[in-house]
Tab-separated table of C-alpha atoms in Angstrom:
chain	number	residue	atom	x	y	z
A	1	ALA	CA	-4.668	0.574	44.948
A	2	LYS	CA	-3.822	-3.082	44.672
A	3	SER	CA	-5.793	-3.590	41.452
A	4	ALA	CA	-4.222	-0.480	39.889
A	5	GLY	CA	-0.785	-1.921	40.639
A	6	LYS	CA	-1.811	-5.265	39.192
A	7	ARG	CA	-3.057	-3.574	36.021
A	8	GLN	CA	0.150	-1.584	35.701
A	9	SER	CA	2.254	-4.737	35.917
A	10	GLU	CA	0.067	-6.504	33.318
A	11	ASP	CA	0.378	-3.464	31.027
A	12	ALA	CA	4.149	-3.424	31.513
A	13	ARG	CA	4.382	-7.157	30.752
A	14	PHE	CA	2.205	-6.739	27.662
A	15	GLU	CA	4.235	-3.788	26.369
A	16	GLU	CA	7.398	-5.820	26.817
A	17	TYR	CA	5.815	-8.548	24.661
A	18	THR	CA	4.737	-6.102	21.914
A	19	ALA	CA	8.171	-4.417	21.944
A	20	GLU	CA	9.832	-7.792	21.404
A	21	LEU	CA	7.356	-8.673	18.673
A	22	PHE	CA	7.953	-5.296	17.000
A	23	CYS	CA	11.745	-5.748	16.961
A	24	LYS	CA	11.436	-9.256	15.542
A	25	GLU	CA	8.922	-8.306	12.812
A	26	VAL	CA	10.599	-5.063	11.781
A	27	SER	CA	14.023	-6.721	11.440
A	28	ALA	CA	12.720	-9.411	9.069
A	29	ASN	CA	14.039	-7.438	6.104
A	30	THR	CA	16.258	-4.399	5.623
A	31	VAL	CA	13.704	-2.443	3.601
A	32	SER	CA	10.953	-2.599	6.216
A	33	LEU	CA	13.480	-1.898	8.981
A	34	HIS	CA	14.883	1.205	7.278
A	35	TYR	CA	11.474	2.497	6.235
A	36	THR	CA	10.087	2.010	9.768
A	37	LEU	CA	13.002	3.273	11.855
A	38	LYS	CA	15.599	5.971	11.309
A	39	ALA	CA	17.561	4.874	14.417
A	40	PRO	CA	16.975	1.120	15.033
A	41	GLU	CA	19.671	1.078	17.725
A	42	LYS	CA	17.443	3.215	19.971
A	43	TYR	CA	14.952	0.341	19.902
A	44	GLY	CA	17.672	-2.145	20.803
A	45	ILE	CA	17.941	-3.522	17.257
A	46	GLU	CA	21.434	-4.596	16.207
A	47	ALA	CA	22.740	-4.099	12.675
A	48	THR	CA	22.259	-7.209	10.497
A	49	ASP	CA	23.174	-8.140	6.934
A	50	ALA	CA	21.196	-6.463	4.159
A	51	THR	CA	18.316	-8.643	2.960
A	52	PHE	CA	15.017	-8.380	1.068
A	53	GLY	CA	13.643	-11.014	3.464
A	54	GLN	CA	12.547	-14.593	3.045
A	55	PHE	CA	9.659	-15.855	0.975
A	56	GLU	CA	7.971	-18.063	3.576
A	57	ARG	CA	6.172	-20.754	1.581
A	58	GLU	CA	5.735	-23.547	4.102
A	59	PRO	CA	2.127	-23.472	5.347
A	60	GLU	CA	2.960	-25.543	8.441
A	61	ALA	CA	5.775	-23.181	9.476
A	62	VAL	CA	3.485	-20.146	9.098
A	63	LYS	CA	0.720	-21.863	11.090
A	64	ALA	CA	3.118	-22.825	13.875
A	65	ALA	CA	4.496	-19.274	14.112
A	66	ALA	CA	0.978	-17.809	14.248
A	67	GLU	CA	-0.110	-20.347	16.860
A	68	ASN	CA	2.938	-19.672	19.067
A	69	MET	CA	2.441	-15.914	18.917
A	70	ARG	CA	-1.251	-16.307	19.701
A	71	GLN	CA	-0.567	-18.612	22.674
A	72	ALA	CA	1.787	-15.980	24.092
A	73	LEU	CA	-0.911	-13.340	23.562
A	74	LEU	CA	-3.567	-15.419	25.328
A	75	GLY	CA	-1.248	-15.573	28.332
A	76	PHE	CA	-2.212	-11.975	29.244
A	77	ASN	CA	-5.207	-11.094	31.359
A	78	TYR	CA	-7.288	-8.940	29.002
A	79	ASP	CA	-9.277	-7.262	31.797
A	80	ASP	CA	-6.115	-5.999	33.469
A	81	LEU	CA	-4.960	-4.080	30.376
A	82	ASN	CA	-5.577	-0.377	29.729
A	83	VAL	CA	-7.755	0.708	26.798
A	84	GLN	CA	-4.894	1.214	24.300
A	85	ASN	CA	-3.395	-2.173	25.118
A	86	LYS	CA	-6.817	-3.826	24.810
A	87	ILE	CA	-7.115	-2.403	21.287
A	88	THR	CA	-3.615	-3.665	20.404
A	89	TYR	CA	-4.521	-7.075	21.874
A	90	ASP	CA	-7.721	-7.265	19.788
A	91	ILE	CA	-5.877	-6.331	16.595
A	92	LEU	CA	-3.095	-8.861	17.195
A	93	ASN	CA	-5.614	-11.561	18.043
A	94	TYR	CA	-7.587	-10.879	14.838
A	95	ARG	CA	-4.426	-10.764	12.718
A	96	LEU	CA	-2.924	-13.942	14.153
A	97	LYS	CA	-6.136	-15.914	13.573
A	98	LEU	CA	-6.150	-14.720	9.957
A	99	MET	CA	-2.432	-15.441	9.568
A	100	LYS	CA	-3.074	-19.054	10.574
A	101	LYS	CA	-5.993	-19.388	8.140
A	102	SER	CA	-4.163	-17.724	5.253
A	103	ALA	CA	-1.230	-20.160	5.579
A	104	ASP	CA	-3.283	-22.608	3.479
A	105	TYR	CA	-3.406	-20.083	0.650
A	106	THR	CA	0.243	-19.048	0.408
A	107	MET	CA	0.392	-20.126	-3.235
A	108	TYR	CA	-2.527	-17.849	-4.131
A	109	GLU	CA	-0.532	-14.732	-3.278
A	110	GLU	CA	0.782	-12.650	-6.174
A	111	PRO	CA	4.088	-10.789	-5.683
A	112	LEU	CA	3.894	-9.584	-9.314
A	113	GLY	CA	0.578	-7.761	-9.009
A	114	LEU	CA	-0.316	-5.442	-11.879
A	115	VAL	CA	-0.720	-2.254	-9.829
A	116	SER	CA	1.699	-2.617	-6.950
A	117	GLY	CA	3.788	-5.677	-7.706
A	118	VAL	CA	7.494	-5.992	-6.888
A	119	GLN	CA	8.435	-5.163	-10.500
A	120	THR	CA	6.978	-1.634	-10.261
A	121	GLN	CA	7.425	-1.000	-6.520
A	122	LEU	CA	11.061	-2.024	-6.079
A	123	PRO	CA	12.521	0.906	-8.065
A	124	VAL	CA	10.325	3.351	-6.121
A	125	VAL	CA	11.317	1.821	-2.780
A	126	LEU	CA	15.009	1.963	-3.725
A	127	SER	CA	14.815	5.523	-5.042
A	128	GLU	CA	13.194	6.714	-1.783
A	129	TYR	CA	15.558	4.805	0.541
A	130	ARG	CA	16.862	7.587	2.818
A	131	PHE	CA	20.565	8.070	3.505
A	132	TYR	CA	21.100	9.397	7.019
A	133	ASP	CA	24.801	8.441	7.104
A	134	LYS	CA	27.572	6.549	5.301
A	135	GLU	CA	26.414	3.201	6.718
A	136	ASP	CA	23.022	3.598	5.028
A	137	VAL	CA	24.761	4.032	1.667
A	138	GLU	CA	26.768	0.830	2.238
A	139	VAL	CA	23.658	-1.144	3.276
A	140	TYR	CA	21.736	0.211	0.293
A	141	LEU	CA	24.444	-0.910	-2.146
A	142	ALA	CA	24.538	-4.357	-0.530
A	143	LEU	CA	20.761	-4.529	-0.974
A	144	VAL	CA	20.911	-3.502	-4.646
A	145	ARG	CA	23.433	-6.300	-5.244
A	146	GLN	CA	20.863	-8.800	-3.991
A	147	THR	CA	18.208	-7.930	-6.561
A	148	GLU	CA	19.034	-10.947	-8.735
A	149	GLU	CA	18.688	-13.429	-5.866
A	150	TYR	CA	15.477	-11.771	-4.726
A	151	PHE	CA	13.924	-11.946	-8.204
A	152	GLU	CA	15.105	-15.541	-8.513
A	153	GLU	CA	13.153	-16.446	-5.360
A	154	ILE	CA	10.062	-14.766	-6.769
A	155	MET	CA	10.403	-16.727	-10.013
A	156	ILE	CA	10.798	-20.048	-8.143
A	157	PHE	CA	7.511	-19.152	-6.449
A	158	GLU	CA	5.840	-18.231	-9.774
A	159	LYS	CA	6.994	-21.502	-11.374
A	160	LYS	CA	5.529	-23.434	-8.473
A	161	LYS	CA	2.260	-21.523	-8.925
A	162	ALA	CA	2.305	-22.499	-12.613
A	163	GLU	CA	2.777	-26.200	-11.701
A	164	MET	CA	-0.221	-25.980	-9.364
A	165	GLY	CA	-2.434	-24.302	-11.989
A	166	LEU	CA	-2.528	-21.045	-9.996
A	167	PHE	CA	-0.495	-18.870	-12.376
A	168	MET	CA	-1.772	-15.585	-13.843
A	169	PRO	CA	-3.399	-15.541	-17.306
A	170	ASP	CA	-1.412	-14.478	-20.398
A	171	GLN	CA	-2.893	-11.001	-20.532
A	172	ALA	CA	-1.552	-10.297	-17.022
A	173	VAL	CA	1.856	-11.809	-17.938
A	174	GLU	CA	2.011	-9.424	-20.908
A	175	THR	CA	1.372	-6.473	-18.592
A	176	VAL	CA	4.116	-7.525	-16.144
A	177	ILE	CA	6.583	-8.086	-18.994
A	178	GLY	CA	5.668	-4.640	-20.364
A	179	GLN	CA	6.377	-3.095	-16.955
A	180	CYS	CA	9.782	-4.794	-16.748
A	181	ARG	CA	10.659	-3.669	-20.289
A	182	ALA	CA	9.615	-0.071	-19.597
A	183	PHE	CA	12.003	-0.077	-16.641
A	184	LEU	CA	14.838	-1.541	-18.724
A	185	GLU	CA	14.251	0.830	-21.634
A	186	MET	CA	15.105	3.843	-19.484
A	187	GLY	CA	18.718	2.652	-19.759
A	188	ASN	CA	21.208	5.271	-18.568
A	189	GLY	CA	18.364	7.705	-17.929
A	190	ASN	CA	17.049	5.371	-15.222
A	191	TYR	CA	16.016	7.256	-12.088
A	192	LEU	CA	17.929	4.798	-9.880
A	193	TYR	CA	21.100	6.586	-11.078
A	194	SER	CA	19.939	10.166	-10.576
A	195	THR	CA	18.088	9.674	-7.276
A	196	PHE	CA	21.130	7.923	-5.788
A	197	ALA	CA	23.445	10.760	-6.829
A	198	ASP	CA	21.035	13.329	-5.332
A	199	ARG	CA	20.894	11.535	-1.989
A	200	VAL	CA	24.650	11.013	-1.782
A	201	MET	CA	25.379	14.657	-2.617
A	202	GLU	CA	23.166	15.747	0.289
A	203	LEU	CA	25.357	13.857	2.786
A	204	ASN	CA	27.805	16.572	3.790
A	205	THR	CA	29.874	14.263	5.983
A	206	LEU	CA	30.586	11.919	3.090
A	207	LYS	CA	33.949	12.303	1.347
A	208	GLU	CA	33.979	9.503	-1.238
A	209	LYS	CA	30.836	10.617	-3.097
A	210	SER	CA	32.031	9.998	-6.644
A	211	ASP	CA	33.264	6.492	-5.673
A	212	TYR	CA	29.826	5.629	-4.361
A	213	ILE	CA	28.089	7.031	-7.436
A	214	GLN	CA	30.280	4.818	-9.596
A	215	GLU	CA	29.678	1.806	-7.347
A	216	ASN	CA	25.921	2.319	-7.593
A	217	ALA	CA	26.057	2.596	-11.391
A	218	LEU	CA	27.942	-0.720	-11.540
A	219	ALA	CA	25.513	-2.390	-9.134
A	220	ILE	CA	22.567	-1.312	-11.304
A	221	SER	CA	24.100	-2.593	-14.519
A	222	ASP	CA	25.472	-5.791	-12.929
A	223	TYR	CA	22.574	-6.790	-10.677
A	224	VAL	CA	19.374	-4.815	-11.234
A	225	PHE	CA	19.115	-4.808	-15.026
A	226	PRO	CA	20.070	-8.527	-15.339
A	227	ALA	CA	17.434	-9.338	-12.680
A	228	TYR	CA	14.746	-7.612	-14.753
A	229	GLU	CA	16.001	-9.195	-17.993
A	230	ARG	CA	15.999	-12.670	-16.492
A	231	MET	CA	12.533	-12.205	-15.017
A	232	THR	CA	11.242	-11.071	-18.419
A	233	GLU	CA	12.694	-14.169	-20.118
A	234	GLU	CA	11.323	-16.537	-17.485
A	235	LEU	CA	7.881	-14.960	-17.617
A	236	GLU	CA	7.885	-15.357	-21.413
A	237	GLN	CA	8.505	-19.086	-20.869
A	238	LEU	CA	5.617	-19.339	-18.404
A	239	LYS	CA	3.105	-17.957	-20.880
A	240	GLY	CA	0.275	-20.379	-21.419
A	241	SER	CA	0.520	-21.741	-17.854
A	242	GLY	CA	-2.308	-19.555	-16.567
A	243	LYS	CA	-5.395	-21.753	-16.872
A	244	ASN	CA	-7.880	-19.337	-15.329
A	245	GLU	CA	-8.796	-16.159	-17.197
A	246	LYS	CA	-11.704	-15.395	-14.897
A	247	GLY	CA	-12.053	-14.566	-11.197
A	248	LEU	CA	-10.545	-16.204	-8.112
A	249	VAL	CA	-13.665	-18.333	-7.591
A	250	TYR	CA	-12.569	-20.499	-10.554
A	251	PHE	CA	-9.469	-21.648	-8.644
A	252	PRO	CA	-9.837	-24.611	-6.274
A	253	LYS	CA	-10.981	-23.157	-2.908
A	254	GLY	CA	-11.039	-19.752	-4.620
A	255	LYS	CA	-14.277	-18.698	-2.955
A	256	GLU	CA	-12.876	-19.390	0.527
A	257	TYR	CA	-9.716	-17.512	-0.400
A	258	TYR	CA	-11.773	-14.491	-1.480
A	259	GLU	CA	-13.674	-14.542	1.832
A	260	LEU	CA	-10.366	-14.548	3.673
A	261	LEU	CA	-9.005	-11.700	1.517
A	262	ALA	CA	-12.107	-9.654	2.261
A	263	ARG	CA	-11.571	-10.163	5.991
A	264	GLN	CA	-7.880	-9.337	5.809
A	265	SER	CA	-8.215	-6.222	3.749
A	266	THR	CA	-11.343	-4.729	5.260
A	267	GLY	CA	-10.684	-5.647	8.890
A	268	SER	CA	-14.401	-6.448	9.092
A	269	ARG	CA	-15.982	-9.728	10.179
A	270	ARG	CA	-18.940	-9.152	7.833
A	271	SER	CA	-19.606	-11.789	5.198
A	272	VAL	CA	-19.037	-11.002	1.514
A	273	GLU	CA	-22.840	-11.034	1.029
A	274	GLU	CA	-23.228	-8.405	3.760
A	275	LEU	CA	-20.476	-6.259	2.225
A	276	LYS	CA	-22.224	-6.515	-1.140
A	277	ASP	CA	-25.489	-5.446	0.442
A	278	LEU	CA	-23.872	-2.470	2.189
A	279	THR	CA	-22.308	-1.358	-1.097
A	280	ARG	CA	-25.632	-1.525	-2.925
A	281	ARG	CA	-27.255	0.535	-0.180
A	282	GLN	CA	-24.479	3.120	-0.510
A	283	ILE	CA	-25.143	3.417	-4.249
A	284	ASN	CA	-28.868	3.924	-3.664
A	285	GLU	CA	-28.238	6.627	-1.063
A	286	ASP	CA	-25.794	8.386	-3.399
A	287	LEU	CA	-28.219	8.218	-6.335
A	288	THR	CA	-31.033	9.670	-4.218
A	289	ALA	CA	-28.774	12.535	-3.119
A	290	MET	CA	-27.785	13.197	-6.737
A	291	GLU	CA	-31.374	13.230	-7.931
A	292	GLN	CA	-32.206	15.848	-5.306
A	293	VAL	CA	-29.622	18.311	-6.640
A	294	LEU	CA	-29.847	17.463	-10.331
A	295	GLY	CA	-30.843	20.966	-11.275
A	296	LEU	CA	-27.170	21.270	-12.239
A	297	THR	CA	-26.282	20.500	-15.863
A	298	THR	CA	-23.128	18.588	-16.806
A	299	LYS	CA	-21.823	21.704	-18.553
A	300	GLU	CA	-21.900	23.653	-15.281
A	301	ALA	CA	-20.190	20.760	-13.534
A	302	LYS	CA	-17.393	20.851	-16.120
A	303	GLU	CA	-16.967	24.576	-15.616
A	304	ALA	CA	-16.933	24.029	-11.864
A	305	ALA	CA	-14.129	21.534	-12.279
A	306	ALA	CA	-11.933	24.284	-13.661
A	307	VAL	CA	-12.299	26.521	-10.590
A	308	ILE	CA	-8.874	25.627	-9.222
A	309	THR	CA	-6.841	25.861	-12.431
A	310	ASP	CA	-3.279	27.215	-12.160
A	311	LYS	CA	-2.874	26.169	-8.533
A	312	LYS	CA	0.031	23.790	-8.263
A	313	ALA	CA	0.161	20.785	-5.944
A	314	GLU	CA	1.850	22.686	-3.084
A	315	GLN	CA	-0.803	25.428	-3.144
A	316	ILE	CA	-3.624	22.905	-3.209
A	317	LEU	CA	-2.117	21.084	-0.225
A	318	GLU	CA	-1.901	24.368	1.664
A	319	GLN	CA	-5.550	25.087	0.826
A	320	LEU	CA	-6.564	21.580	1.994
A	321	LYS	CA	-4.525	21.905	5.188
A	322	GLU	CA	-6.290	25.168	6.020
A	323	GLY	CA	-9.714	23.841	5.012
A	324	SER	CA	-9.275	20.723	7.170
A	325	LYS	CA	-8.632	22.735	10.333
A	326	THR	CA	-12.319	23.486	10.792
A	327	ALA	CA	-13.146	19.781	11.219
A	328	PHE	CA	-9.963	18.119	12.492
A	329	PRO	CA	-7.348	18.714	15.203
A	330	GLU	CA	-4.291	20.751	14.177
A	331	PRO	CA	-1.681	18.483	12.528
A	332	PRO	CA	1.881	18.384	13.936
A	333	GLN	CA	4.517	20.505	12.128
A	334	THR	CA	5.954	18.546	9.238
A	335	LYS	CA	7.949	18.771	6.011
A	336	LEU	CA	6.360	17.625	2.786
A	337	GLU	CA	7.961	17.141	-0.595
A	338	VAL	CA	5.842	16.606	-3.713
A	339	LYS	CA	7.568	14.499	-6.375
A	340	TYR	CA	6.480	13.299	-9.797
A	341	VAL	CA	6.539	9.752	-11.139
A	342	PRO	CA	9.248	9.385	-13.854
A	343	GLU	CA	7.658	9.680	-17.293
A	344	ALA	CA	8.732	6.216	-18.434
A	345	MET	CA	6.879	4.640	-15.492
A	346	GLU	CA	3.698	6.769	-15.602
A	347	GLU	CA	1.731	4.104	-17.401
A	348	HIS	CA	2.679	1.472	-14.809
A	349	LEU	CA	2.249	3.219	-11.457
A	350	SER	CA	-0.750	4.368	-9.404
A	351	PRO	CA	-2.225	7.858	-9.931
A	352	ALA	CA	-0.536	8.962	-6.690
A	353	PHE	CA	0.954	7.537	-3.507
A	354	TYR	CA	2.155	8.706	-0.100
A	355	MET	CA	5.419	7.276	1.209
A	356	ILE	CA	4.872	6.446	4.898
A	357	PRO	CA	7.812	7.921	6.867
A	358	ALA	CA	9.832	6.166	9.575
A	359	ILE	CA	8.030	6.322	12.938
A	360	ASP	CA	10.993	8.158	14.499
A	361	ASN	CA	11.273	10.561	11.558
A	362	SER	CA	7.642	11.390	10.774
A	363	GLN	CA	8.389	15.019	9.912
A	364	GLN	CA	9.858	13.923	6.548
A	365	ASN	CA	7.050	13.192	4.091
A	366	VAL	CA	6.850	12.526	0.360
A	367	ILE	CA	3.825	12.378	-1.955
A	368	TYR	CA	4.268	11.150	-5.521
A	369	ILE	CA	1.960	12.334	-8.273
A	370	ASN	CA	1.547	10.567	-11.590
A	371	ARG	CA	0.978	13.426	-14.042
A	372	ALA	CA	-0.355	11.121	-16.749
A	373	ARG	CA	-3.262	10.106	-14.486
A	374	MET	CA	-4.273	13.620	-13.434
A	375	GLY	CA	-6.951	14.310	-16.030
A	376	ASN	CA	-7.810	17.741	-14.627
A	377	ASP	CA	-7.286	20.017	-11.644
A	378	MET	CA	-10.241	18.547	-9.831
A	379	THR	CA	-8.655	15.093	-9.949
A	380	LEU	CA	-5.440	16.619	-8.601
A	381	PHE	CA	-7.348	18.341	-5.792
A	382	THR	CA	-9.232	15.241	-4.602
A	383	THR	CA	-6.127	13.048	-5.028
A	384	LEU	CA	-4.067	15.375	-2.834
A	385	ALA	CA	-6.831	15.302	-0.222
A	386	HIS	CA	-6.649	11.481	-0.303
A	387	GLU	CA	-2.837	11.337	-0.080
A	388	GLY	CA	-2.219	14.530	1.932
A	389	TYR	CA	-4.623	16.555	4.088
A	390	PRO	CA	-6.783	15.291	5.701
A	391	GLY	CA	-5.904	11.899	4.115
A	392	HIS	CA	-2.906	9.555	4.522
A	393	LEU	CA	-0.316	12.186	5.448
A	394	TYR	CA	-2.483	13.741	8.153
A	395	GLN	CA	-3.665	10.310	9.335
A	396	THR	CA	-0.079	9.077	9.722
A	397	ILE	CA	1.588	12.067	11.355
A	398	TYR	CA	-1.337	12.790	13.659
A	399	TYR	CA	-1.475	9.179	14.869
A	400	GLU	CA	2.308	9.124	15.307
A	401	SER	CA	2.098	12.264	17.478
A	402	THR	CA	-0.022	10.288	19.979
A	403	HIS	CA	3.035	8.002	20.568
A	404	PRO	CA	1.326	4.651	19.946
A	405	ASP	CA	2.866	1.285	20.726
A	406	PRO	CA	5.405	0.756	17.866
A	407	ILE	CA	3.799	-2.587	16.939
A	408	ARG	CA	0.735	-0.642	15.785
A	409	SER	CA	2.764	0.886	12.945
A	410	LEU	CA	3.207	-2.613	11.475
A	411	LEU	CA	-0.462	-3.612	11.662
A	412	ASP	CA	-2.822	-2.012	9.211
A	413	PHE	CA	-6.167	-2.825	7.663
A	414	GLY	CA	-6.789	-1.492	4.182
A	415	GLY	CA	-10.428	-0.909	5.038
A	416	TYR	CA	-9.383	1.441	7.825
A	417	VAL	CA	-6.388	3.158	6.214
A	418	GLU	CA	-7.952	3.547	2.769
A	419	GLY	CA	-11.375	4.092	4.322
A	420	TRP	CA	-10.075	7.191	6.063
A	421	ALA	CA	-8.346	8.501	2.927
A	422	THR	CA	-11.498	7.944	0.865
A	423	TYR	CA	-13.520	9.787	3.510
A	424	ALA	CA	-10.986	12.640	3.258
A	425	GLU	CA	-11.244	12.615	-0.546
A	426	MET	CA	-15.057	12.734	-0.431
A	427	GLY	CA	-14.957	15.646	2.022
A	428	SER	CA	-12.575	17.613	-0.210
A	429	TYR	CA	-15.282	18.234	-2.843
A	430	TYR	CA	-16.828	20.627	-0.336
A	431	LEU	CA	-13.545	22.545	0.113
A	432	MET	CA	-13.112	23.398	-3.580
A	433	GLY	CA	-15.129	26.560	-3.609
A	434	LEU	CA	-17.962	24.948	-5.586
A	435	SER	CA	-21.628	25.497	-4.769
A	436	LYS	CA	-23.055	22.935	-2.313
A	437	GLU	CA	-25.099	21.386	-5.159
A	438	GLN	CA	-22.132	21.046	-7.507
A	439	ALA	CA	-19.975	19.546	-4.749
A	440	THR	CA	-22.720	17.066	-3.802
A	441	LEU	CA	-23.213	15.921	-7.382
A	442	LEU	CA	-19.485	15.378	-8.021
A	443	GLN	CA	-18.859	13.724	-4.644
A	444	LYS	CA	-21.784	11.292	-4.882
A	445	ASN	CA	-20.728	10.398	-8.424
A	446	ALA	CA	-17.181	9.609	-7.228
A	447	SER	CA	-18.606	7.517	-4.395
A	448	ILE	CA	-20.823	5.524	-6.781
A	449	ILE	CA	-17.862	4.778	-9.064
A	450	LEU	CA	-15.921	3.335	-6.109
A	451	ALA	CA	-18.966	1.258	-5.161
A	452	LEU	CA	-19.217	-0.063	-8.736
A	453	TYR	CA	-15.567	-1.180	-8.549
A	454	ALA	CA	-16.330	-2.981	-5.290
A	455	LEU	CA	-19.433	-4.727	-6.647
A	456	ALA	CA	-17.631	-5.744	-9.840
A	457	ASP	CA	-14.760	-7.128	-7.738
A	458	ILE	CA	-17.174	-9.263	-5.714
A	459	GLY	CA	-19.085	-10.213	-8.869
A	460	ILE	CA	-15.996	-11.362	-10.766
A	461	HIS	CA	-14.061	-13.058	-7.961
A	462	TYR	CA	-16.818	-14.373	-5.700
A	463	ASP	CA	-19.913	-14.806	-7.866
A	464	GLY	CA	-17.921	-15.835	-10.945
A	465	TRP	CA	-19.135	-13.290	-13.511
A	466	SER	CA	-18.084	-13.676	-17.127
A	467	VAL	CA	-16.986	-10.700	-19.266
A	468	GLU	CA	-20.584	-10.577	-20.577
A	469	ASP	CA	-22.012	-10.496	-17.022
A	470	THR	CA	-19.637	-7.674	-16.171
A	471	GLU	CA	-20.620	-5.676	-19.267
A	472	ALA	CA	-24.302	-6.175	-18.418
A	473	PHE	CA	-23.693	-4.957	-14.858
A	474	PHE	CA	-22.035	-1.714	-16.002
A	475	LYS	CA	-24.683	-1.221	-18.693
A	476	ASN	CA	-27.240	-1.004	-15.864
A	477	TYR	CA	-25.434	2.119	-14.705
A	478	GLY	CA	-25.177	3.692	-18.143
A	479	ILE	CA	-21.575	2.625	-18.838
A	480	THR	CA	-21.900	1.117	-22.296
A	481	ASP	CA	-18.413	1.452	-23.791
A	482	LYS	CA	-17.039	-2.117	-24.001
A	483	ASP	CA	-13.397	-0.992	-23.847
A	484	ALA	CA	-14.047	0.972	-20.664
């Protein structure tokens, strides 16, 4: 009885620590706070000024913060914690060690990434910012008015990268500039106007709707558009600063940085060589499985891909939800809205994405689909499995229904989160109504393509492949089109 009491008190102490850590981390910027919690006050979080957060660039400050948090963590007796708390402890310990190591590579980070950089994500994040009450509208407008300052901070960072020889090559700069211009060219048809009006109109308690709509329009033209214009001009001036057109390994300490990235994003302690080996083995297994069923001609496979024509996204999701029930626990009741990426941004956004809901509002879910990237109905089907059931949506709402420690919602490993969604996507080939052979062929092919991406990533960034090396690698697998 005594040891049970001791354990309980250690668990209580630990949960107090994680609750404090959660409140501190989640309040660091208004966007993460609002996207994580519908009602922060219930977690004891006071209202603060709207902010996009600080760009922490001082390696020593980051190291000190990581070290302090880790010292506090080591103050708990691991053996006296329950299983869930032990898992949380392990994750925090792993993350804090990595946080300390990655402090040396702050300048290698890239806020203007080509797939999910600030320039393409910010409009999406703003357009999906939920209004629960009048105060949310006020905070949102205050946030929009800070876009210029936020972009200015990013550009100070980019200029510093350029000085250190760590800036992106011209081809990447061109892409980012193109993304900014596409956003600006929408002009008055920009979805930041329409989505704001839609959200405000839904607030029945709000009287001054037209005033707010006008205020938002002014904020966009006075703060958002100038921020994008300025960034475009400054990026133009930085052209030619990117010295490295190849992989990360050609930066000083680039190989070490890649090793760290692999650890951070996979959540695995395996070396890059081991990961490469595992990927190669996966390809060989997939090829063997394909050879066994290759009685199927490509023509039949193409016909098979048309099986689900005329089913819209909602129907497919319903089919996936039903099909998943045989293998997975029943998901909690939830609302799901399917939205489409605005046409002007199709070229610049991912094929699809799931917007993770607030942990205290997980019945409100949104999946975005990029119509331009949905080549056929089969792509739509497997994409919705990845983003919806039994992928990210199911993963998120099911986990939330187990009432985990809130800190866990802030700690994720791409290898785990995306690993699950990829597993879901691979399984969906067998829910399409295809023959077992057709499903196997298509699924193994999709798996091999992902493995080729992974090997090329390691080849380019870790082993230092040239364009010619990369072409030769793909040629081995029958991909001979240079443009591809």
